[in-house]
CSV table of C-alpha atoms in Angstrom, one decimal:
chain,number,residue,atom,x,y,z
A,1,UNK,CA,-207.9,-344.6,-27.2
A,2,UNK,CA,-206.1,-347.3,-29.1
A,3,UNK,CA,-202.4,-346.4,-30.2
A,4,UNK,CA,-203.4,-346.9,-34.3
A,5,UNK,CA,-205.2,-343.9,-33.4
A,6,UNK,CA,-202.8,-341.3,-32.5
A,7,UNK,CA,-200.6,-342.6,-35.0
A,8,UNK,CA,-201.6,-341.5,-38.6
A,9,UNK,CA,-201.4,-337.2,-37.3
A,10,UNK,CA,-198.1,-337.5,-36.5
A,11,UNK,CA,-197.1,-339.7,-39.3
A,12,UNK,CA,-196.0,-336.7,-41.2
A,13,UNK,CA,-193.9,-335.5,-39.0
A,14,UNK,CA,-191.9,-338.7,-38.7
A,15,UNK,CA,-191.5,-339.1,-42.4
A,16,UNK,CA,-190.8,-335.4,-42.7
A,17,UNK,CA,-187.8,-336.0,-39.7
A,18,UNK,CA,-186.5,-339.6,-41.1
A,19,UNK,CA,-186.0,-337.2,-44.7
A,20,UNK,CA,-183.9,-334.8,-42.8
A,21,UNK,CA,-181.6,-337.3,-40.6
A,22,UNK,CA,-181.0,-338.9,-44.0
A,23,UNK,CA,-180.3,-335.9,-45.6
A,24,UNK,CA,-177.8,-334.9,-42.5
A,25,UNK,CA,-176.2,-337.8,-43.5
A,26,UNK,CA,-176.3,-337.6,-47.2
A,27,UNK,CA,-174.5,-333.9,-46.3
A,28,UNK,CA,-171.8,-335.6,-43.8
A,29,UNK,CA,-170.9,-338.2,-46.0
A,30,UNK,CA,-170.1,-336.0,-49.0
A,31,UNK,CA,-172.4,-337.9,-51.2
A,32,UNK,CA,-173.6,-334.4,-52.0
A,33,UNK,CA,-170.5,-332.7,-53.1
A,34,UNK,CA,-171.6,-332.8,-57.3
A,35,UNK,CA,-175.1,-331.4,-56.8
A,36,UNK,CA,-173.9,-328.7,-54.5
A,37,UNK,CA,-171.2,-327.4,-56.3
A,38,UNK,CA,-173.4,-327.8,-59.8
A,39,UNK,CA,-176.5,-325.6,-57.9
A,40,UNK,CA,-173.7,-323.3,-57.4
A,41,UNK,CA,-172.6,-322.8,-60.6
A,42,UNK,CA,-176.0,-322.3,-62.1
A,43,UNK,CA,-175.6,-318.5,-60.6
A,44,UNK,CA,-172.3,-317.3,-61.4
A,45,UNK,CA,-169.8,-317.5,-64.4
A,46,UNK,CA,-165.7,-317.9,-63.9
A,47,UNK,CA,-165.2,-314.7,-65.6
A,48,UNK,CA,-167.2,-312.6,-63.0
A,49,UNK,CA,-167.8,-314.6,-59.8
A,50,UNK,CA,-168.6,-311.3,-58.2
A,51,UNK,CA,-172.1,-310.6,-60.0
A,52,UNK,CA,-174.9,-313.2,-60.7
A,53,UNK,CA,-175.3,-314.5,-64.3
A,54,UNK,CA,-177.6,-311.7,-66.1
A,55,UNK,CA,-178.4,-308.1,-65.3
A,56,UNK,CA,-176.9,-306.0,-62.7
A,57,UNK,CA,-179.8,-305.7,-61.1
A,58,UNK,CA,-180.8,-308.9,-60.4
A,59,UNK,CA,-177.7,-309.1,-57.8
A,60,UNK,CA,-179.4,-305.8,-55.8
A,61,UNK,CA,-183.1,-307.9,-56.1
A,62,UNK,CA,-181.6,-311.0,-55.1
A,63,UNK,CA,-180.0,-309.4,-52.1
A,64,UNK,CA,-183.2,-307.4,-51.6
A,65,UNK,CA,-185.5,-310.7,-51.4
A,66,UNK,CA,-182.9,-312.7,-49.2
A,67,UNK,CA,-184.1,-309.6,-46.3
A,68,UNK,CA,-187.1,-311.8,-45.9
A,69,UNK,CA,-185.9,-314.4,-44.7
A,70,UNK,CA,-183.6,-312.7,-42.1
A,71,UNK,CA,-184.2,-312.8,-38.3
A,72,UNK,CA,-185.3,-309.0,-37.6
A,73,UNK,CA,-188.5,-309.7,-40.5
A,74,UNK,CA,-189.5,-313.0,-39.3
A,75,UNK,CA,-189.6,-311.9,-35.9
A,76,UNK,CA,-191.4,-308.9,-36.9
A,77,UNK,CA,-194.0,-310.8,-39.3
A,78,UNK,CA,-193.9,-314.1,-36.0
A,79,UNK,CA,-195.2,-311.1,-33.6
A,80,UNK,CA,-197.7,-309.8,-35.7
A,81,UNK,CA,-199.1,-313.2,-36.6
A,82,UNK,CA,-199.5,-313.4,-32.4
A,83,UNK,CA,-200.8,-310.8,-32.1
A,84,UNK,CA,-203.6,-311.0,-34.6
A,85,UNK,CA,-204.1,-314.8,-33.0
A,86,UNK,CA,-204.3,-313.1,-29.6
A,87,UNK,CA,-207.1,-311.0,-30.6
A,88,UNK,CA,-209.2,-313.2,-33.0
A,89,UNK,CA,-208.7,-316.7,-31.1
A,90,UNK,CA,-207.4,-316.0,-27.7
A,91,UNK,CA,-204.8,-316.1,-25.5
A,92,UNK,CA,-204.0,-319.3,-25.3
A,93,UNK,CA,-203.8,-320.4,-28.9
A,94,UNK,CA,-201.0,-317.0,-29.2
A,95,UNK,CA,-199.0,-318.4,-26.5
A,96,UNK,CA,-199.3,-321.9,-28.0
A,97,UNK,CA,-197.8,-319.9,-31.6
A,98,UNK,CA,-195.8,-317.9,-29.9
A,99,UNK,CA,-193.9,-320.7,-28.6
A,100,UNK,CA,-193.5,-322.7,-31.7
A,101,UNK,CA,-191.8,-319.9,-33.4
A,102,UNK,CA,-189.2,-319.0,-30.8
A,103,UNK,CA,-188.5,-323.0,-30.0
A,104,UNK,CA,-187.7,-323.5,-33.6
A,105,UNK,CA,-185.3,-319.9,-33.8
A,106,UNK,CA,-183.5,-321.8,-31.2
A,107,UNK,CA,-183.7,-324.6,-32.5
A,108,UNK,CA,-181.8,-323.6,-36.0
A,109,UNK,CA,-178.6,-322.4,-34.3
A,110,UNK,CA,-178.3,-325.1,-31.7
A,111,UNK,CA,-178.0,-327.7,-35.2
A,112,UNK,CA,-175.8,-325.6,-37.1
A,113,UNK,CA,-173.3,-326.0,-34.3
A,114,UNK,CA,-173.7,-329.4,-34.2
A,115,UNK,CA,-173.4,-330.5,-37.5
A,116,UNK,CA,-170.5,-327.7,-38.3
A,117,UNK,CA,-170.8,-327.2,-41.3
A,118,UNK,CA,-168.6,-324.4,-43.1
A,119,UNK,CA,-169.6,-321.7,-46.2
A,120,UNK,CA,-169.2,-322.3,-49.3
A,121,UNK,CA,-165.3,-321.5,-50.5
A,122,UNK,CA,-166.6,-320.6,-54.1
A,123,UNK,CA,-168.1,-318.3,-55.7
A,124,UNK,CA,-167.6,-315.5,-54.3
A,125,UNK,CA,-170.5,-314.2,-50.9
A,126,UNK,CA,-172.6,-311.5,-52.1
A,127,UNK,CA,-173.6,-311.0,-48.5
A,128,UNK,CA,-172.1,-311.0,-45.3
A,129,UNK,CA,-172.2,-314.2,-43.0
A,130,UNK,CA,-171.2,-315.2,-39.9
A,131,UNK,CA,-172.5,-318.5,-38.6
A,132,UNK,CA,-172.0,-321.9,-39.9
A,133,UNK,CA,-173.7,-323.1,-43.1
A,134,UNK,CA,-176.1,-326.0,-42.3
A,135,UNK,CA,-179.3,-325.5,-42.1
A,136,UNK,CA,-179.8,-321.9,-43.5
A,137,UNK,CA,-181.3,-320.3,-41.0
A,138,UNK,CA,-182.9,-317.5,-43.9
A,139,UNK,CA,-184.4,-320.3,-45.2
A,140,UNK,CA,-185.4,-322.3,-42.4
A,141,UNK,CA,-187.1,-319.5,-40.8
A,142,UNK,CA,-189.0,-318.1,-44.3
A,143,UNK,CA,-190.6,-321.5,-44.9
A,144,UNK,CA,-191.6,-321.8,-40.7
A,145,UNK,CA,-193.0,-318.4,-40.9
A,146,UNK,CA,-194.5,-318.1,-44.5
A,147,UNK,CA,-196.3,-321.2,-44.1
A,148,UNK,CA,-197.7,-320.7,-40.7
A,149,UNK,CA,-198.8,-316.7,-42.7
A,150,UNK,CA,-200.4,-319.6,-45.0
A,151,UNK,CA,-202.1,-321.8,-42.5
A,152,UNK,CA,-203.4,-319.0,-39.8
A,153,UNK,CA,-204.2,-315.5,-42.2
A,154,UNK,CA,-207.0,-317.4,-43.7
A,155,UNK,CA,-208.6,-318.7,-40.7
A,156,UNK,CA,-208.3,-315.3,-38.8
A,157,UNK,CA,-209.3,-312.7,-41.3
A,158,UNK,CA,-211.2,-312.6,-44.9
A,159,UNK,CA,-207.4,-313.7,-47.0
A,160,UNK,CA,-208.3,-315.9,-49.7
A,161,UNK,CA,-206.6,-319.4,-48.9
A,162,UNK,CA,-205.8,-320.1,-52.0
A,163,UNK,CA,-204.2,-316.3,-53.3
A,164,UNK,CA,-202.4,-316.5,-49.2
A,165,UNK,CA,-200.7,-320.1,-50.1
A,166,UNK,CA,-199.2,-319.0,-53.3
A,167,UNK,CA,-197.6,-315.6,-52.3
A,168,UNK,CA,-196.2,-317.0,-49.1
A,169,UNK,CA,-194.9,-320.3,-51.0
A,170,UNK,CA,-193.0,-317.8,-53.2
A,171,UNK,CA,-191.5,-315.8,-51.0
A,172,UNK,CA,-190.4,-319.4,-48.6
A,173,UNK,CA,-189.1,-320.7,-52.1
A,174,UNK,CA,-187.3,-317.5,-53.4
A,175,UNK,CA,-185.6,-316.6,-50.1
A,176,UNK,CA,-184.1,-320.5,-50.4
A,177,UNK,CA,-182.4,-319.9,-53.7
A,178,UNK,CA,-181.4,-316.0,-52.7
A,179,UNK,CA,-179.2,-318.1,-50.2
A,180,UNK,CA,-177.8,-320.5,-53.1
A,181,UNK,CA,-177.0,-317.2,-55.7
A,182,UNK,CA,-175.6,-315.4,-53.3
A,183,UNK,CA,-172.6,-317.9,-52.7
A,184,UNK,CA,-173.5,-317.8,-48.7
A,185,UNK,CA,-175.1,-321.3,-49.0
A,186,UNK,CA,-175.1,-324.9,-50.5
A,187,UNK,CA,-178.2,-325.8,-52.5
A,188,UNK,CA,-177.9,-329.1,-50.0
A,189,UNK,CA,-178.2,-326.7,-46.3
A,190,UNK,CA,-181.5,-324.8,-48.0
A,191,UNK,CA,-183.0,-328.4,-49.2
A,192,UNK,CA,-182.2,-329.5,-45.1
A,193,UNK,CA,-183.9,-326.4,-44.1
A,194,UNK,CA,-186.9,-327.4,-45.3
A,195,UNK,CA,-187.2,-330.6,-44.4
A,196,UNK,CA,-186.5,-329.3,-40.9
A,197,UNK,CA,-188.8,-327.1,-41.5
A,198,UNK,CA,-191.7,-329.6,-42.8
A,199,UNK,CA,-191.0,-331.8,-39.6
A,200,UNK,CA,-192.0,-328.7,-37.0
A,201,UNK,CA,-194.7,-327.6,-39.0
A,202,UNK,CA,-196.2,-331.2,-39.7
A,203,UNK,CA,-195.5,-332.1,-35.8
A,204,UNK,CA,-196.5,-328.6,-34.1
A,205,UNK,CA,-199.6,-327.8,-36.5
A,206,UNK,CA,-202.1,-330.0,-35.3
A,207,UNK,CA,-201.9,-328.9,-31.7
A,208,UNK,CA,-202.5,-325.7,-33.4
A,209,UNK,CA,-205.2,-326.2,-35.6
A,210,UNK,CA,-207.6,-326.3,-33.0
A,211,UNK,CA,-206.4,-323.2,-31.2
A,212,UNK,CA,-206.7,-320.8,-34.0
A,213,UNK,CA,-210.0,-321.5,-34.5
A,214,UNK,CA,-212.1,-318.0,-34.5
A,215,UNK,CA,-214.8,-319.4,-32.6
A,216,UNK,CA,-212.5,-322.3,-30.7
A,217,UNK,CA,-214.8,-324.2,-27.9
A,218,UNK,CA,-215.3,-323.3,-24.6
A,219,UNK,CA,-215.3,-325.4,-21.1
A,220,UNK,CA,-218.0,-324.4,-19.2
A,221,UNK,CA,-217.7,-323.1,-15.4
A,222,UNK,CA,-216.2,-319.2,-15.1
């Protein structure tokens, strides 16, 4: 097969990863210092740093909605999405899931150690942390997992594509900013969590694709 050929799937996926070395730079370089620190004041007021701007319980929702994003759901939701691919499309296109959602888990650690990154100083965490700050690893793994929800619920089962996209792109989206009001992030390490997030999913999903089918092809022979 000519090289041109293998070229434009993958595309994506290299545009999606030059985005986030640049942004890794961007970060590094302090050339994001304004934006960051201006994202972070959109949530909170000198006079109560404690609280988020508005009603008290917006600061209980906020905390409630940042829970989807954390490790315990996703891997809850990542097994159940396995498990429904086991028994609708097979073994092999489960194992083939399976292994791009614990690959990128590891993955998400591994980089915030090497970029080393600390919290946010001001205002004030909501929430416990205790792991470095770049990429979010809420946010990282909401959009990994939401997204794939996206991609494989409507191939598997009856979900409407359409109603499945817009409830998971909500909940990816809200669990980003959760991580911004609550002081425990940057706007600039949920921004990199995505793009890391659009280069697996743009580089893993069309070895996928086929896989998932409900009816995927067979080889002959026993």
């Amino acid at each position: 097969m000519h090289p041109n050929r293998l070229l434009p799937p993958y595309l994506p996926a290299l545009l999606w990863l030059t985005a986030a070395i640049a942004w890794v730079v961007l970060v590094n370089e302090g050339c994001l210092v304004v934006f960051d620190n201006g994202g972070l004041a959109l949530f909170r007021s000198d006079q109560n740093p404690d609280r988020l701007i508005g009603p008290a319980m917006l600061t209980t929702a906020t905390k409630g909605i940042t829970h989807a994003g954390s490790g315990p759901f996703v891997l809850l939701l990542g097994a159940s999405l396995v498990a429904l691919t086991w028994r609708r499309a097979g073994r092999a296109g489960a194992l083939k899931l399976g292994a791009v959602i614990a690959i990128y888990l590891l993955l998400i650690p591994l980089l915030k150690e090497l970029i080393g990154r600390p919290r946010p100083d001001w205002p004030v965490s909501l929430v416990e942390t205790a792991s470095l700050s770049f990429p979010s690893g809420h946010a990282a793994r909401a959009v990994l997992i939401y997204v794939l929800a996206a991609l494989v619920l409507p191939m598997l089962t009856s979900a409407s594509r359409a109603l499945t996209l817009a409830v998971c792109a909500a909940l990816a989206l809200a669990v980003g900013v959760s991580r911004v009001a609550l002081g425990v992030h940057w706007p600039s390490d949920v921004i990199g969590s995505w793009l890391l997030a659009g280069f697996w999913l743009s580089a893993t999903w069309p070895l996928l694709r086929a896989e998932l089918s409900p009816d995927p092809p067979r080889s002959g022979g026993s």
